[in-house]
Amino acid sequence: MRYYQRGPTVIRFGFGGGTTGPAVKYFMIACAAAFVLQVLFPRLVAIFGLIPYAFWHSGFVWQLLTFHFLHGGLMHLLLNLFVFWMFGVEIERLLGTKRFITYIAICGVGAGAMSLIATPNLNIPIIGASGVVYGVLLAFGLFFPERYIFLMFLFPIKAKHLVLIFGGIELLYTISGGGATGIAHAAHLGGMVFGAVYLYWARIRFKLRNAYYRAKLRKLQRRHRVDDDDRPRWYH
């Protein structure tokens, strides 16, 4: 994927969104390091991948936090990291590193939670950062809805439309049980759903906080006007 932004007189093309922030950089490094370790020690997949049956029946709760860093192959890893970097750089700069870390953590846990609910008896590992990637894609579509993205480097589509299409596909696959694709569609959907909930809650909280401070400011202004009325006056 590739995106461009159409301005009044120019069209800007580019990958990513500028300088890579620390959260994006270290998440990518962590995924790459985990992939090397899982190649050297394949049993790590069964320990740190998310196995819903083991989570519910054996208490493997840590898997909800670790499965994002493992991947099913080199291409799976590279594709996820490329898309994460492409959209994540700009979202991290917009949200700030601390809030971005919180956001991708919620998307990752949400991806796992949705998989646990949709496939509670699955006894094979779910691995990959795709839930996080889908969450970041959702954020990009919400913050930059009119931004054009070149899908497969050929077809321009607005970010908001891309999010709707991908979200719809994942919803249909999740409802239908995923078919025989071997893809954790519920995880993709979970990353988007939990990401949306977080962003909308953050927006509501911001509005409530602003309303509180505006009310407090008005109260102080009224008090200040009363104090002004009590000042000594000069007459002429």
PDB file of C-alpha atoms in Angstrom:
ATOM      1  CA  MET A   1       0.000   0.000   0.000  1.00  0.00           C
ATOM      2  CA  ARG A   2       1.040   3.535  -0.649  1.00  0.00           C
ATOM      3  CA  TYR A   3      -0.725   6.787   0.060  1.00  0.00           C
ATOM      4  CA  TYR A   4      -0.877  10.293  -1.257  1.00  0.00           C
ATOM      5  CA  GLN A   5      -2.506  13.517  -0.137  1.00  0.00           C
ATOM      6  CA  ARG A   6      -4.138  15.839  -2.621  1.00  0.00           C
ATOM      7  CA  GLY A   7      -3.713  19.531  -1.767  1.00  0.00           C
ATOM      8  CA  PRO A   8      -4.950  22.660  -3.561  1.00  0.00           C
ATOM      9  CA  THR A   9      -2.059  22.678  -5.992  1.00  0.00           C
ATOM     10  CA  VAL A  10       0.140  19.664  -5.262  1.00  0.00           C
ATOM     11  CA  ILE A  11      -0.123  15.932  -4.851  1.00  0.00           C
ATOM     12  CA  ARG A  12       2.243  14.366  -2.337  1.00  0.00           C
ATOM     13  CA  PHE A  13       3.230  10.719  -2.549  1.00  0.00           C
ATOM     14  CA  GLY A  14       4.994   8.781   0.140  1.00  0.00           C
ATOM     15  CA  PHE A  15       5.467   5.753   2.333  1.00  0.00           C
ATOM     16  CA  GLY A  16       5.119   6.124   6.079  1.00  0.00           C
ATOM     17  CA  GLY A  17       4.695   9.488   7.668  1.00  0.00           C
ATOM     18  CA  GLY A  18       8.167  10.841   8.340  1.00  0.00           C
ATOM     19  CA  THR A  19      10.651   9.963  11.070  1.00  0.00           C
ATOM     20  CA  THR A  20       9.968   6.635  12.732  1.00  0.00           C
ATOM     21  CA  GLY A  21       9.004   7.105  16.378  1.00  0.00           C
ATOM     22  CA  PRO A  22      10.341   4.969  19.242  1.00  0.00           C
ATOM     23  CA  ALA A  23       7.146   2.948  19.728  1.00  0.00           C
ATOM     24  CA  VAL A  24       6.963   1.897  16.079  1.00  0.00           C
ATOM     25  CA  LYS A  25      10.685   1.193  15.945  1.00  0.00           C
ATOM     26  CA  TYR A  26      10.900  -0.922  19.095  1.00  0.00           C
ATOM     27  CA  PHE A  27       7.720  -2.853  18.326  1.00  0.00           C
ATOM     28  CA  MET A  28       9.184  -3.809  14.957  1.00  0.00           C
ATOM     29  CA  ILE A  29      12.487  -4.785  16.565  1.00  0.00           C
ATOM     30  CA  ALA A  30      10.656  -6.899  19.155  1.00  0.00           C
ATOM     31  CA  CYS A  31       8.705  -8.729  16.440  1.00  0.00           C
ATOM     32  CA  ALA A  32      11.867  -9.367  14.419  1.00  0.00           C
ATOM     33  CA  ALA A  33      13.749 -10.635  17.489  1.00  0.00           C
ATOM     34  CA  ALA A  34      10.842 -12.892  18.457  1.00  0.00           C
ATOM     35  CA  PHE A  35      10.773 -14.324  14.941  1.00  0.00           C
ATOM     36  CA  VAL A  36      14.463 -15.220  15.122  1.00  0.00           C
ATOM     37  CA  LEU A  37      13.913 -16.915  18.485  1.00  0.00           C
ATOM     38  CA  GLN A  38      10.922 -18.904  17.257  1.00  0.00           C
ATOM     39  CA  VAL A  39      12.923 -20.116  14.254  1.00  0.00           C
ATOM     40  CA  LEU A  40      15.691 -21.273  16.600  1.00  0.00           C
ATOM     41  CA  PHE A  41      13.291 -22.669  19.200  1.00  0.00           C
ATOM     42  CA  PRO A  42      10.033 -23.733  17.481  1.00  0.00           C
ATOM     43  CA  ARG A  43       8.437 -24.838  20.761  1.00  0.00           C
ATOM     44  CA  LEU A  44       8.120 -21.165  21.726  1.00  0.00           C
ATOM     45  CA  VAL A  45       5.101 -20.932  19.422  1.00  0.00           C
ATOM     46  CA  ALA A  46       3.148 -23.385  21.586  1.00  0.00           C
ATOM     47  CA  ILE A  47       4.177 -21.525  24.747  1.00  0.00           C
ATOM     48  CA  PHE A  48       3.680 -17.922  23.664  1.00  0.00           C
ATOM     49  CA  GLY A  49       1.196 -18.211  20.799  1.00  0.00           C
ATOM     50  CA  LEU A  50      -2.447 -17.773  21.789  1.00  0.00           C
ATOM     51  CA  ILE A  51      -4.174 -21.156  22.135  1.00  0.00           C
ATOM     52  CA  PRO A  52      -7.778 -20.438  23.169  1.00  0.00           C
ATOM     53  CA  TYR A  53      -8.367 -23.903  24.634  1.00  0.00           C
ATOM     54  CA  ALA A  54      -5.205 -23.671  26.749  1.00  0.00           C
ATOM     55  CA  PHE A  55      -6.118 -20.140  27.809  1.00  0.00           C
ATOM     56  CA  TRP A  56      -9.547 -21.152  29.091  1.00  0.00           C
ATOM     57  CA  HIS A  57      -8.724 -24.602  30.478  1.00  0.00           C
ATOM     58  CA  SER A  58      -5.056 -24.418  31.518  1.00  0.00           C
ATOM     59  CA  GLY A  59      -4.690 -20.795  32.579  1.00  0.00           C
ATOM     60  CA  PHE A  60      -2.194 -19.757  29.880  1.00  0.00           C
ATOM     61  CA  VAL A  61      -3.223 -16.129  30.355  1.00  0.00           C
ATOM     62  CA  TRP A  62       0.170 -14.662  29.386  1.00  0.00           C
ATOM     63  CA  GLN A  63      -0.451 -15.737  25.795  1.00  0.00           C
ATOM     64  CA  LEU A  64      -2.879 -12.836  25.429  1.00  0.00           C
ATOM     65  CA  LEU A  65       0.115 -10.486  25.706  1.00  0.00           C
ATOM     66  CA  THR A  66       2.726 -12.423  23.742  1.00  0.00           C
ATOM     67  CA  PHE A  67       1.123 -13.868  20.612  1.00  0.00           C
ATOM     68  CA  HIS A  68       1.401 -10.568  18.696  1.00  0.00           C
ATOM     69  CA  PHE A  69       5.179 -10.851  18.498  1.00  0.00           C
ATOM     70  CA  LEU A  70       5.255 -14.268  16.800  1.00  0.00           C
ATOM     71  CA  HIS A  71       4.617 -14.849  13.099  1.00  0.00           C
ATOM     72  CA  GLY A  72       3.879 -17.741  10.786  1.00  0.00           C
ATOM     73  CA  GLY A  73       6.689 -17.066   8.344  1.00  0.00           C
ATOM     74  CA  LEU A  74       9.013 -14.433   6.961  1.00  0.00           C
ATOM     75  CA  MET A  75       6.457 -12.981   4.540  1.00  0.00           C
ATOM     76  CA  HIS A  76       3.833 -12.813   7.303  1.00  0.00           C
ATOM     77  CA  LEU A  77       6.312 -10.881   9.440  1.00  0.00           C
ATOM     78  CA  LEU A  78       7.478  -8.527   6.680  1.00  0.00           C
ATOM     79  CA  LEU A  79       3.963  -7.695   5.490  1.00  0.00           C
ATOM     80  CA  ASN A  80       2.725  -6.936   8.996  1.00  0.00           C
ATOM     81  CA  LEU A  81       5.750  -4.805   9.845  1.00  0.00           C
ATOM     82  CA  PHE A  82       5.571  -2.898   6.569  1.00  0.00           C
ATOM     83  CA  VAL A  83       1.903  -1.977   6.972  1.00  0.00           C
ATOM     84  CA  PHE A  84       2.399  -1.227  10.679  1.00  0.00           C
ATOM     85  CA  TRP A  85       5.291   1.103   9.864  1.00  0.00           C
ATOM     86  CA  MET A  86       3.488   2.723   6.942  1.00  0.00           C
ATOM     87  CA  PHE A  87       0.489   3.811   9.007  1.00  0.00           C
ATOM     88  CA  GLY A  88       1.893   3.656  12.528  1.00  0.00           C
ATOM     89  CA  VAL A  89       4.518   6.367  12.090  1.00  0.00           C
ATOM     90  CA  GLU A  90       1.908   9.031  11.479  1.00  0.00           C
ATOM     91  CA  ILE A  91      -0.474   7.773  14.168  1.00  0.00           C
ATOM     92  CA  GLU A  92       2.314   7.739  16.771  1.00  0.00           C
ATOM     93  CA  ARG A  93       3.223  11.309  15.895  1.00  0.00           C
ATOM     94  CA  LEU A  94      -0.431  12.322  16.165  1.00  0.00           C
ATOM     95  CA  LEU A  95      -1.220  10.566  19.456  1.00  0.00           C
ATOM     96  CA  GLY A  96       2.194  10.833  21.064  1.00  0.00           C
ATOM     97  CA  THR A  97       4.362   7.854  21.941  1.00  0.00           C
ATOM     98  CA  LYS A  98       2.750   7.088  25.313  1.00  0.00           C
ATOM     99  CA  ARG A  99      -0.833   7.117  24.016  1.00  0.00           C
ATOM    100  CA  PHE A 100       0.204   5.200  20.898  1.00  0.00           C
ATOM    101  CA  ILE A 101       1.721   2.434  23.030  1.00  0.00           C
ATOM    102  CA  THR A 102      -1.518   2.286  25.012  1.00  0.00           C
ATOM    103  CA  TYR A 103      -3.494   2.157  21.781  1.00  0.00           C
ATOM    104  CA  ILE A 104      -1.581  -0.691  20.137  1.00  0.00           C
ATOM    105  CA  ALA A 105      -1.601  -2.629  23.428  1.00  0.00           C
ATOM    106  CA  ILE A 106      -5.398  -2.341  23.568  1.00  0.00           C
ATOM    107  CA  CYS A 107      -5.694  -3.374  19.914  1.00  0.00           C
ATOM    108  CA  GLY A 108      -3.456  -6.381  20.528  1.00  0.00           C
ATOM    109  CA  VAL A 109      -5.304  -7.537  23.632  1.00  0.00           C
ATOM    110  CA  GLY A 110      -8.616  -6.860  21.893  1.00  0.00           C
ATOM    111  CA  ALA A 111      -7.540  -9.016  18.957  1.00  0.00           C
ATOM    112  CA  GLY A 112      -6.772 -11.858  21.323  1.00  0.00           C
ATOM    113  CA  ALA A 113      -9.957 -11.373  23.332  1.00  0.00           C
ATOM    114  CA  MET A 114     -12.113 -11.525  20.211  1.00  0.00           C
ATOM    115  CA  SER A 115     -10.377 -14.744  19.159  1.00  0.00           C
ATOM    116  CA  LEU A 116     -10.933 -16.260  22.601  1.00  0.00           C
ATOM    117  CA  ILE A 117     -14.638 -15.477  22.369  1.00  0.00           C
ATOM    118  CA  ALA A 118     -15.100 -16.520  18.731  1.00  0.00           C
ATOM    119  CA  THR A 119     -13.049 -19.741  18.873  1.00  0.00           C
ATOM    120  CA  PRO A 120     -12.889 -20.832  22.536  1.00  0.00           C
ATOM    121  CA  ASN A 121     -12.108 -24.479  21.725  1.00  0.00           C
ATOM    122  CA  LEU A 122      -9.386 -23.859  19.148  1.00  0.00           C
ATOM    123  CA  ASN A 123      -6.361 -25.948  20.112  1.00  0.00           C
ATOM    124  CA  ILE A 124      -3.743 -24.530  17.738  1.00  0.00           C
ATOM    125  CA  PRO A 125      -1.723 -21.330  18.248  1.00  0.00           C
ATOM    126  CA  ILE A 126      -2.899 -17.977  16.935  1.00  0.00           C
ATOM    127  CA  ILE A 127       0.113 -15.803  16.150  1.00  0.00           C
ATOM    128  CA  GLY A 128       0.853 -12.509  14.451  1.00  0.00           C
ATOM    129  CA  ALA A 129       0.554  -8.757  14.882  1.00  0.00           C
ATOM    130  CA  SER A 130      -2.273  -8.455  12.365  1.00  0.00           C
ATOM    131  CA  GLY A 131      -4.770  -7.390  15.045  1.00  0.00           C
ATOM    132  CA  VAL A 132      -2.482  -4.508  15.978  1.00  0.00           C
ATOM    133  CA  VAL A 133      -2.002  -3.654  12.305  1.00  0.00           C
ATOM    134  CA  TYR A 134      -5.757  -3.577  11.684  1.00  0.00           C
ATOM    135  CA  GLY A 135      -6.171  -1.321  14.708  1.00  0.00           C
ATOM    136  CA  VAL A 136      -3.568   1.088  13.363  1.00  0.00           C
ATOM    137  CA  LEU A 137      -5.246   1.017   9.945  1.00  0.00           C
ATOM    138  CA  LEU A 138      -8.552   1.889  11.612  1.00  0.00           C
ATOM    139  CA  ALA A 139      -6.955   4.851  13.395  1.00  0.00           C
ATOM    140  CA  PHE A 140      -5.504   6.070  10.104  1.00  0.00           C
ATOM    141  CA  GLY A 141      -8.933   5.870   8.476  1.00  0.00           C
ATOM    142  CA  LEU A 142     -10.544   7.806  11.329  1.00  0.00           C
ATOM    143  CA  PHE A 143      -7.914  10.539  11.552  1.00  0.00           C
ATOM    144  CA  PHE A 144      -7.223  10.853   7.816  1.00  0.00           C
ATOM    145  CA  PRO A 145     -10.460   9.681   6.156  1.00  0.00           C
ATOM    146  CA  GLU A 146      -9.898  11.565   2.892  1.00  0.00           C
ATOM    147  CA  ARG A 147      -6.306  10.430   2.447  1.00  0.00           C
ATOM    148  CA  TYR A 148      -5.867   8.301  -0.653  1.00  0.00           C
ATOM    149  CA  ILE A 149      -4.098   4.952  -0.397  1.00  0.00           C
ATOM    150  CA  PHE A 150      -2.795   2.969  -3.337  1.00  0.00           C
ATOM    151  CA  LEU A 151      -4.066  -0.539  -2.678  1.00  0.00           C
ATOM    152  CA  MET A 152      -1.568  -3.066  -4.070  1.00  0.00           C
ATOM    153  CA  PHE A 153       0.317   0.007  -5.383  1.00  0.00           C
ATOM    154  CA  LEU A 154      -2.226   0.321  -8.208  1.00  0.00           C
ATOM    155  CA  PHE A 155      -5.727   1.233  -7.058  1.00  0.00           C
ATOM    156  CA  PRO A 156      -6.335   4.565  -5.271  1.00  0.00           C
ATOM    157  CA  ILE A 157      -8.926   4.381  -2.519  1.00  0.00           C
ATOM    158  CA  LYS A 158      -9.775   6.717   0.345  1.00  0.00           C
ATOM    159  CA  ALA A 159      -8.633   5.560   3.771  1.00  0.00           C
ATOM    160  CA  LYS A 160     -12.169   5.607   5.174  1.00  0.00           C
ATOM    161  CA  HIS A 161     -13.418   3.359   2.377  1.00  0.00           C
ATOM    162  CA  LEU A 162     -10.510   0.957   2.792  1.00  0.00           C
ATOM    163  CA  VAL A 163     -11.271   0.627   6.507  1.00  0.00           C
ATOM    164  CA  LEU A 164     -14.953  -0.044   5.790  1.00  0.00           C
ATOM    165  CA  ILE A 165     -14.112  -2.693   3.191  1.00  0.00           C
ATOM    166  CA  PHE A 166     -11.541  -4.477   5.341  1.00  0.00           C
ATOM    167  CA  GLY A 167     -13.751  -4.237   8.420  1.00  0.00           C
ATOM    168  CA  GLY A 168     -16.717  -5.643   6.504  1.00  0.00           C
ATOM    169  CA  ILE A 169     -14.670  -8.548   5.165  1.00  0.00           C
ATOM    170  CA  GLU A 170     -13.378  -9.453   8.617  1.00  0.00           C
ATOM    171  CA  LEU A 171     -16.872  -9.189  10.105  1.00  0.00           C
ATOM    172  CA  LEU A 172     -18.337 -11.521   7.479  1.00  0.00           C
ATOM    173  CA  TYR A 173     -15.566 -14.076   7.895  1.00  0.00           C
ATOM    174  CA  THR A 174     -15.862 -13.934  11.688  1.00  0.00           C
ATOM    175  CA  ILE A 175     -19.631 -14.436  11.607  1.00  0.00           C
ATOM    176  CA  SER A 176     -19.318 -17.302   9.127  1.00  0.00           C
ATOM    177  CA  GLY A 177     -16.657 -19.018  11.204  1.00  0.00           C
ATOM    178  CA  GLY A 178     -13.696 -18.080   9.038  1.00  0.00           C
ATOM    179  CA  GLY A 179     -14.115 -20.877   6.557  1.00  0.00           C
ATOM    180  CA  ALA A 180     -10.935 -22.832   5.771  1.00  0.00           C
ATOM    181  CA  THR A 181      -8.724 -19.790   5.293  1.00  0.00           C
ATOM    182  CA  GLY A 182      -6.399 -20.525   8.211  1.00  0.00           C
ATOM    183  CA  ILE A 183      -6.566 -16.815   9.070  1.00  0.00           C
ATOM    184  CA  ALA A 184      -7.667 -15.498  12.465  1.00  0.00           C
ATOM    185  CA  HIS A 185     -10.298 -13.098  11.133  1.00  0.00           C
ATOM    186  CA  ALA A 186     -11.734 -12.597  14.611  1.00  0.00           C
ATOM    187  CA  ALA A 187      -8.356 -11.224  15.716  1.00  0.00           C
ATOM    188  CA  HIS A 188      -8.355  -8.705  12.875  1.00  0.00           C
ATOM    189  CA  LEU A 189     -11.879  -7.629  13.752  1.00  0.00           C
ATOM    190  CA  GLY A 190     -11.024  -7.447  17.450  1.00  0.00           C
ATOM    191  CA  GLY A 191      -8.113  -5.107  16.803  1.00  0.00           C
ATOM    192  CA  MET A 192     -10.400  -2.752  14.903  1.00  0.00           C
ATOM    193  CA  VAL A 193     -13.306  -2.929  17.371  1.00  0.00           C
ATOM    194  CA  PHE A 194     -11.232  -2.386  20.493  1.00  0.00           C
ATOM    195  CA  GLY A 195      -9.252   0.350  18.743  1.00  0.00           C
ATOM    196  CA  ALA A 196     -12.469   2.145  17.798  1.00  0.00           C
ATOM    197  CA  VAL A 197     -13.820   1.886  21.348  1.00  0.00           C
ATOM    198  CA  TYR A 198     -10.605   3.339  22.768  1.00  0.00           C
ATOM    199  CA  LEU A 199     -10.486   6.234  20.316  1.00  0.00           C
ATOM    200  CA  TYR A 200     -14.139   7.158  20.778  1.00  0.00           C
ATOM    201  CA  TRP A 201     -13.867   6.902  24.552  1.00  0.00           C
ATOM    202  CA  ALA A 202     -10.773   9.135  24.445  1.00  0.00           C
ATOM    203  CA  ARG A 203     -12.754  11.630  22.383  1.00  0.00           C
ATOM    204  CA  ILE A 204     -15.671  11.610  24.844  1.00  0.00           C
ATOM    205  CA  ARG A 205     -13.298  11.957  27.800  1.00  0.00           C
ATOM    206  CA  PHE A 206     -11.591  14.906  26.091  1.00  0.00           C
ATOM    207  CA  LYS A 207     -14.944  16.639  25.564  1.00  0.00           C
ATOM    208  CA  LEU A 208     -16.007  16.019  29.168  1.00  0.00           C
ATOM    209  CA  ARG A 209     -12.728  17.352  30.489  1.00  0.00           C
ATOM    210  CA  ASN A 210     -12.981  20.438  28.292  1.00  0.00           C
ATOM    211  CA  ALA A 211     -16.553  21.030  29.470  1.00  0.00           C
ATOM    212  CA  TYR A 212     -15.406  20.761  33.096  1.00  0.00           C
ATOM    213  CA  TYR A 213     -12.590  23.270  32.621  1.00  0.00           C
ATOM    214  CA  ARG A 214     -14.841  25.656  30.693  1.00  0.00           C
ATOM    215  CA  ALA A 215     -17.385  25.550  33.537  1.00  0.00           C
ATOM    216  CA  LYS A 216     -14.622  26.143  36.053  1.00  0.00           C
ATOM    217  CA  LEU A 217     -13.310  29.070  34.011  1.00  0.00           C
ATOM    218  CA  ARG A 218     -16.782  30.630  33.792  1.00  0.00           C
ATOM    219  CA  LYS A 219     -17.136  30.305  37.557  1.00  0.00           C
ATOM    220  CA  LEU A 220     -13.816  32.060  38.091  1.00  0.00           C
ATOM    221  CA  GLN A 221     -14.778  34.784  35.631  1.00  0.00           C
ATOM    222  CA  ARG A 222     -18.061  35.423  37.472  1.00  0.00           C
ATOM    223  CA  ARG A 223     -16.210  35.618  40.764  1.00  0.00           C
ATOM    224  CA  HIS A 224     -13.703  38.004  39.235  1.00  0.00           C
ATOM    225  CA  ARG A 225     -16.484  40.265  37.985  1.00  0.00           C
ATOM    226  CA  VAL A 226     -18.013  40.391  41.481  1.00  0.00           C
ATOM    227  CA  ASP A 227     -14.664  41.299  42.950  1.00  0.00           C
ATOM    228  CA  ASP A 228     -14.295  44.025  40.345  1.00  0.00           C
ATOM    229  CA  ASP A 229     -17.652  45.508  41.383  1.00  0.00           C
ATOM    230  CA  ASP A 230     -16.379  45.871  44.968  1.00  0.00           C
ATOM    231  CA  ARG A 231     -13.364  47.982  44.016  1.00  0.00           C
ATOM    232  CA  PRO A 232     -13.242  51.650  45.131  1.00  0.00           C
ATOM    233  CA  ARG A 233     -14.480  53.977  42.413  1.00  0.00           C
ATOM    234  CA  TRP A 234     -13.384  57.427  41.325  1.00  0.00           C
ATOM    235  CA  TYR A 235     -16.106  59.907  40.526  1.00  0.00           C
ATOM    236  CA  HIS A 236     -15.867  63.117  38.562  1.00  0.00           C
TER     237      HIS A 236
END
